[in-house]
Amino acid sequence: MSHTTVPVRKAVASDIPAIQSLLNHYAAMGDLLPRTRADIENNLAHFHVVEIDGELLACGSLEHFTEELAEVRSLMVRTDIKRSGLGRAIVQELIHLARSRQVKRLMALTYVPDFFHRMGFKTVNKEIFPEKIWGICVNCYKFHNCDEIAVLMEL
Ligand SMILES: CC(C)(COP(=O)(O)OP(=O)(O)OC[C@H]1O[C@@H](n2cnc3c(N)ncnc32)[C@H](O)[C@@H]1OP(=O)(O)O)[C@@H](O)C(=O)NCCC(=O)NCCS
């Protein structure tokens, strides 16, 4: 599927169970960090989803640290439809949104840096994001043993 033909839309409250279910799946595999339902609810306005024929197939969230620095979070595609362009479509939408908000730097912490490199991100040292480390990572169970890779796109 070309990313221009993938229907990406803002998440709505009825998407929460499917987002949570997808997140639980990848969190159980250790691919993504777990998030509580309350955390998803509180950040729902930042989520975008791909829904086709009533099925939520992919989602991702654009969350700000500052006006100029934002993060791609909770990016995930349903296992059976990976590599069909949905991840790209969500990231393209989040990049577009970030640019429209004058975000200057878009980052992610990830185990799939090669996917992000395909999207135009570069691997960087995660220490350059103290906002992330001391705002969010410090509460993570992996804080003292984090093996995620930081990627950055200058917009
Ligand atoms: C990572 C993920 C979002 C990618 O989404 P996807 O829909 O499968 O990827 P796409 O089909 O849009 O792929 C876009 C490009 O990236 C490449 N790509 C996708 N996954 C890749 C991977 N794991 N490693 C290397 N390249 C990858 C594709 O081959 C494609 O390359 P192209 O530019 O040559 O066409 C998806 O695999 C996923 O949900 N993974 C589990 C959760 C996760 O790790 N999320 C990232 C959190 S930061």
mmCIF file with all atom_site columns, C-alpha atoms in Angstrom, residues 9-88:
data_model
loop_
_atom_site.group_PDB
_atom_site.id
_atom_site.type_symbol
_atom_site.label_atom_id
_atom_site.label_alt_id
_atom_site.label_comp_id
_atom_site.label_asym_id
_atom_site.label_entity_id
_atom_site.label_seq_id
_atom_site.pdbx_PDB_ins_code
_atom_site.Cartn_x
_atom_site.Cartn_y
_atom_site.Cartn_z
_atom_site.occupancy
_atom_site.B_iso_or_equiv
_atom_site.pdbx_formal_charge
_atom_site.auth_seq_id
_atom_site.auth_comp_id
_atom_site.auth_asym_id
_atom_site.auth_atom_id
_atom_site.pdbx_PDB_model_num
ATOM 1  C CA . ARG A 1 9  ? -6.903  9.586  11.164 1.00 0.00 ? 9  ARG A CA 1
ATOM 2  C CA . LYS A 1 10 ? -6.881  10.989 14.681 1.00 0.00 ? 10 LYS A CA 1
ATOM 3  C CA . ALA A 1 11 ? -7.702  8.477  17.386 1.00 0.00 ? 11 ALA A CA 1
ATOM 4  C CA . VAL A 1 12 ? -11.060 8.622  19.150 1.00 0.00 ? 12 VAL A CA 1
ATOM 5  C CA . ALA A 1 13 ? -12.171 7.166  22.458 1.00 0.00 ? 13 ALA A CA 1
ATOM 6  C CA . SER A 1 14 ? -13.570 4.004  20.863 1.00 0.00 ? 14 SER A CA 1
ATOM 7  C CA . ASP A 1 15 ? -10.034 3.184  19.604 1.00 0.00 ? 15 ASP A CA 1
ATOM 8  C CA . ILE A 1 16 ? -8.648  2.876  23.132 1.00 0.00 ? 16 ILE A CA 1
ATOM 9  C CA . PRO A 1 17 ? -9.322  -0.861 23.657 1.00 0.00 ? 17 PRO A CA 1
ATOM 10 C CA . ALA A 1 18 ? -7.672  -1.775 20.327 1.00 0.00 ? 18 ALA A CA 1
ATOM 11 C CA . ILE A 1 19 ? -4.696  0.535  21.006 1.00 0.00 ? 19 ILE A CA 1
ATOM 12 C CA . GLN A 1 20 ? -4.298  -0.976 24.468 1.00 0.00 ? 20 GLN A CA 1
ATOM 13 C CA . SER A 1 21 ? -4.549  -4.505 23.097 1.00 0.00 ? 21 SER A CA 1
ATOM 14 C CA . LEU A 1 22 ? -1.886  -3.850 20.421 1.00 0.00 ? 22 LEU A CA 1
ATOM 15 C CA . LEU A 1 23 ? 0.362   -2.174 22.989 1.00 0.00 ? 23 LEU A CA 1
ATOM 16 C CA . ASN A 1 24 ? -0.066  -5.048 25.456 1.00 0.00 ? 24 ASN A CA 1
ATOM 17 C CA . HIS A 1 25 ? 0.978   -7.474 22.720 1.00 0.00 ? 25 HIS A CA 1
ATOM 18 C CA . TYR A 1 26 ? 4.191   -5.612 21.869 1.00 0.00 ? 26 TYR A CA 1
ATOM 19 C CA . ALA A 1 27 ? 4.946   -4.770 25.498 1.00 0.00 ? 27 ALA A CA 1
ATOM 20 C CA . ALA A 1 28 ? 4.711   -8.485 26.367 1.00 0.00 ? 28 ALA A CA 1
ATOM 21 C CA . MET A 1 29 ? 7.260   -9.172 23.626 1.00 0.00 ? 29 MET A CA 1
ATOM 22 C CA . GLY A 1 30 ? 9.535   -6.451 25.016 1.00 0.00 ? 30 GLY A CA 1
ATOM 23 C CA . ASP A 1 31 ? 9.323   -4.422 21.787 1.00 0.00 ? 31 ASP A CA 1
ATOM 24 C CA . LEU A 1 32 ? 7.503   -1.472 23.325 1.00 0.00 ? 32 LEU A CA 1
ATOM 25 C CA . LEU A 1 33 ? 7.233   -0.099 26.821 1.00 0.00 ? 33 LEU A CA 1
ATOM 26 C CA . PRO A 1 34 ? 3.924   -0.788 28.543 1.00 0.00 ? 34 PRO A CA 1
ATOM 27 C CA . ARG A 1 35 ? 1.494   2.097  29.092 1.00 0.00 ? 35 ARG A CA 1
ATOM 28 C CA . THR A 1 36 ? -1.512  2.125  31.327 1.00 0.00 ? 36 THR A CA 1
ATOM 29 C CA . ARG A 1 37 ? -5.001  2.680  30.010 1.00 0.00 ? 37 ARG A CA 1
ATOM 30 C CA . ALA A 1 38 ? -5.043  5.999  31.906 1.00 0.00 ? 38 ALA A CA 1
ATOM 31 C CA . ASP A 1 39 ? -1.831  7.053  30.167 1.00 0.00 ? 39 ASP A CA 1
ATOM 32 C CA . ILE A 1 40 ? -3.324  6.214  26.756 1.00 0.00 ? 40 ILE A CA 1
ATOM 33 C CA . GLU A 1 41 ? -6.556  8.025  27.628 1.00 0.00 ? 41 GLU A CA 1
ATOM 34 C CA . ASN A 1 42 ? -4.672  11.110 28.792 1.00 0.00 ? 42 ASN A CA 1
ATOM 35 C CA . ASN A 1 43 ? -2.619  11.152 25.594 1.00 0.00 ? 43 ASN A CA 1
ATOM 36 C CA . LEU A 1 44 ? -5.365  10.082 23.185 1.00 0.00 ? 44 LEU A CA 1
ATOM 37 C CA . ALA A 1 45 ? -5.338  13.465 21.441 1.00 0.00 ? 45 ALA A CA 1
ATOM 38 C CA . HIS A 1 46 ? -1.769  12.720 20.304 1.00 0.00 ? 46 HIS A CA 1
ATOM 39 C CA . PHE A 1 47 ? -2.573  9.342  18.736 1.00 0.00 ? 47 PHE A CA 1
ATOM 40 C CA . HIS A 1 48 ? -3.200  8.692  15.061 1.00 0.00 ? 48 HIS A CA 1
ATOM 41 C CA . VAL A 1 49 ? -4.507  5.374  13.797 1.00 0.00 ? 49 VAL A CA 1
ATOM 42 C CA . VAL A 1 50 ? -5.112  3.379  10.642 1.00 0.00 ? 50 VAL A CA 1
ATOM 43 C CA . GLU A 1 51 ? -8.487  1.692  10.689 1.00 0.00 ? 51 GLU A CA 1
ATOM 44 C CA . ILE A 1 52 ? -9.686  -0.340 7.739  1.00 0.00 ? 52 ILE A CA 1
ATOM 45 C CA . ASP A 1 53 ? -13.021 -2.192 7.648  1.00 0.00 ? 53 ASP A CA 1
ATOM 46 C CA . GLY A 1 54 ? -13.551 -1.517 11.344 1.00 0.00 ? 54 GLY A CA 1
ATOM 47 C CA . GLU A 1 55 ? -10.186 -3.026 12.339 1.00 0.00 ? 55 GLU A CA 1
ATOM 48 C CA . LEU A 1 56 ? -7.472  -0.945 13.979 1.00 0.00 ? 56 LEU A CA 1
ATOM 49 C CA . LEU A 1 57 ? -4.315  -1.960 12.111 1.00 0.00 ? 57 LEU A CA 1
ATOM 50 C CA . ALA A 1 58 ? -1.729  0.588  13.233 1.00 0.00 ? 58 ALA A CA 1
ATOM 51 C CA . CYS A 1 59 ? -1.180  3.565  15.481 1.00 0.00 ? 59 CYS A CA 1
ATOM 52 C CA . GLY A 1 60 ? 1.407   6.044  16.657 1.00 0.00 ? 60 GLY A CA 1
ATOM 53 C CA . SER A 1 61 ? 1.556   9.086  18.846 1.00 0.00 ? 61 SER A CA 1
ATOM 54 C CA . LEU A 1 62 ? 3.274   12.486 18.574 1.00 0.00 ? 62 LEU A CA 1
ATOM 55 C CA . GLU A 1 63 ? 4.110   13.748 22.054 1.00 0.00 ? 63 GLU A CA 1
ATOM 56 C CA . HIS A 1 64 ? 5.873   17.015 22.834 1.00 0.00 ? 64 HIS A CA 1
ATOM 57 C CA . PHE A 1 65 ? 8.633   17.637 25.356 1.00 0.00 ? 65 PHE A CA 1
ATOM 58 C CA . THR A 1 66 ? 8.949   21.273 24.374 1.00 0.00 ? 66 THR A CA 1
ATOM 59 C CA . GLU A 1 67 ? 7.542   23.362 21.524 1.00 0.00 ? 67 GLU A CA 1
ATOM 60 C CA . GLU A 1 68 ? 10.593  22.402 19.476 1.00 0.00 ? 68 GLU A CA 1
ATOM 61 C CA . LEU A 1 69 ? 11.172  18.777 20.503 1.00 0.00 ? 69 LEU A CA 1
ATOM 62 C CA . ALA A 1 70 ? 8.648   15.985 20.015 1.00 0.00 ? 70 ALA A CA 1
ATOM 63 C CA . GLU A 1 71 ? 8.727   12.190 20.106 1.00 0.00 ? 71 GLU A CA 1
ATOM 64 C CA . VAL A 1 72 ? 7.171   9.415  18.060 1.00 0.00 ? 72 VAL A CA 1
ATOM 65 C CA . ARG A 1 73 ? 5.747   7.056  20.687 1.00 0.00 ? 73 ARG A CA 1
ATOM 66 C CA . SER A 1 74 ? 3.733   3.848  20.710 1.00 0.00 ? 74 SER A CA 1
ATOM 67 C CA . LEU A 1 75 ? 4.231   3.290  16.996 1.00 0.00 ? 75 LEU A CA 1
ATOM 68 C CA . MET A 1 76 ? 2.927   -0.156 16.116 1.00 0.00 ? 76 MET A CA 1
ATOM 69 C CA . VAL A 1 77 ? 1.422   -2.136 13.288 1.00 0.00 ? 77 VAL A CA 1
ATOM 70 C CA . ARG A 1 78 ? -0.628  -5.292 13.743 1.00 0.00 ? 78 ARG A CA 1
ATOM 71 C CA . THR A 1 79 ? 1.657   -8.299 13.342 1.00 0.00 ? 79 THR A CA 1
ATOM 72 C CA . ASP A 1 80 ? -0.164  -9.837 10.366 1.00 0.00 ? 80 ASP A CA 1
ATOM 73 C CA . ILE A 1 81 ? 0.109   -6.682 8.267  1.00 0.00 ? 81 ILE A CA 1
ATOM 74 C CA . LYS A 1 82 ? 3.648   -5.519 8.979  1.00 0.00 ? 82 LYS A CA 1
ATOM 75 C CA . ARG A 1 83 ? 5.734   -4.382 6.010  1.00 0.00 ? 83 ARG A CA 1
ATOM 76 C CA . SER A 1 84 ? 2.667   -3.145 4.122  1.00 0.00 ? 84 SER A CA 1
ATOM 77 C CA . GLY A 1 85 ? 3.494   0.544  4.467  1.00 0.00 ? 85 GLY A CA 1
ATOM 78 C CA . LEU A 1 86 ? 1.296   1.311  7.480  1.00 0.00 ? 86 LEU A CA 1
ATOM 79 C CA . GLY A 1 87 ? 4.203   2.192  9.773  1.00 0.00 ? 87 GLY A CA 1
ATOM 80 C CA . ARG A 1 88 ? 5.531   4.534  7.105  1.00 0.00 ? 88 ARG A CA 1
#
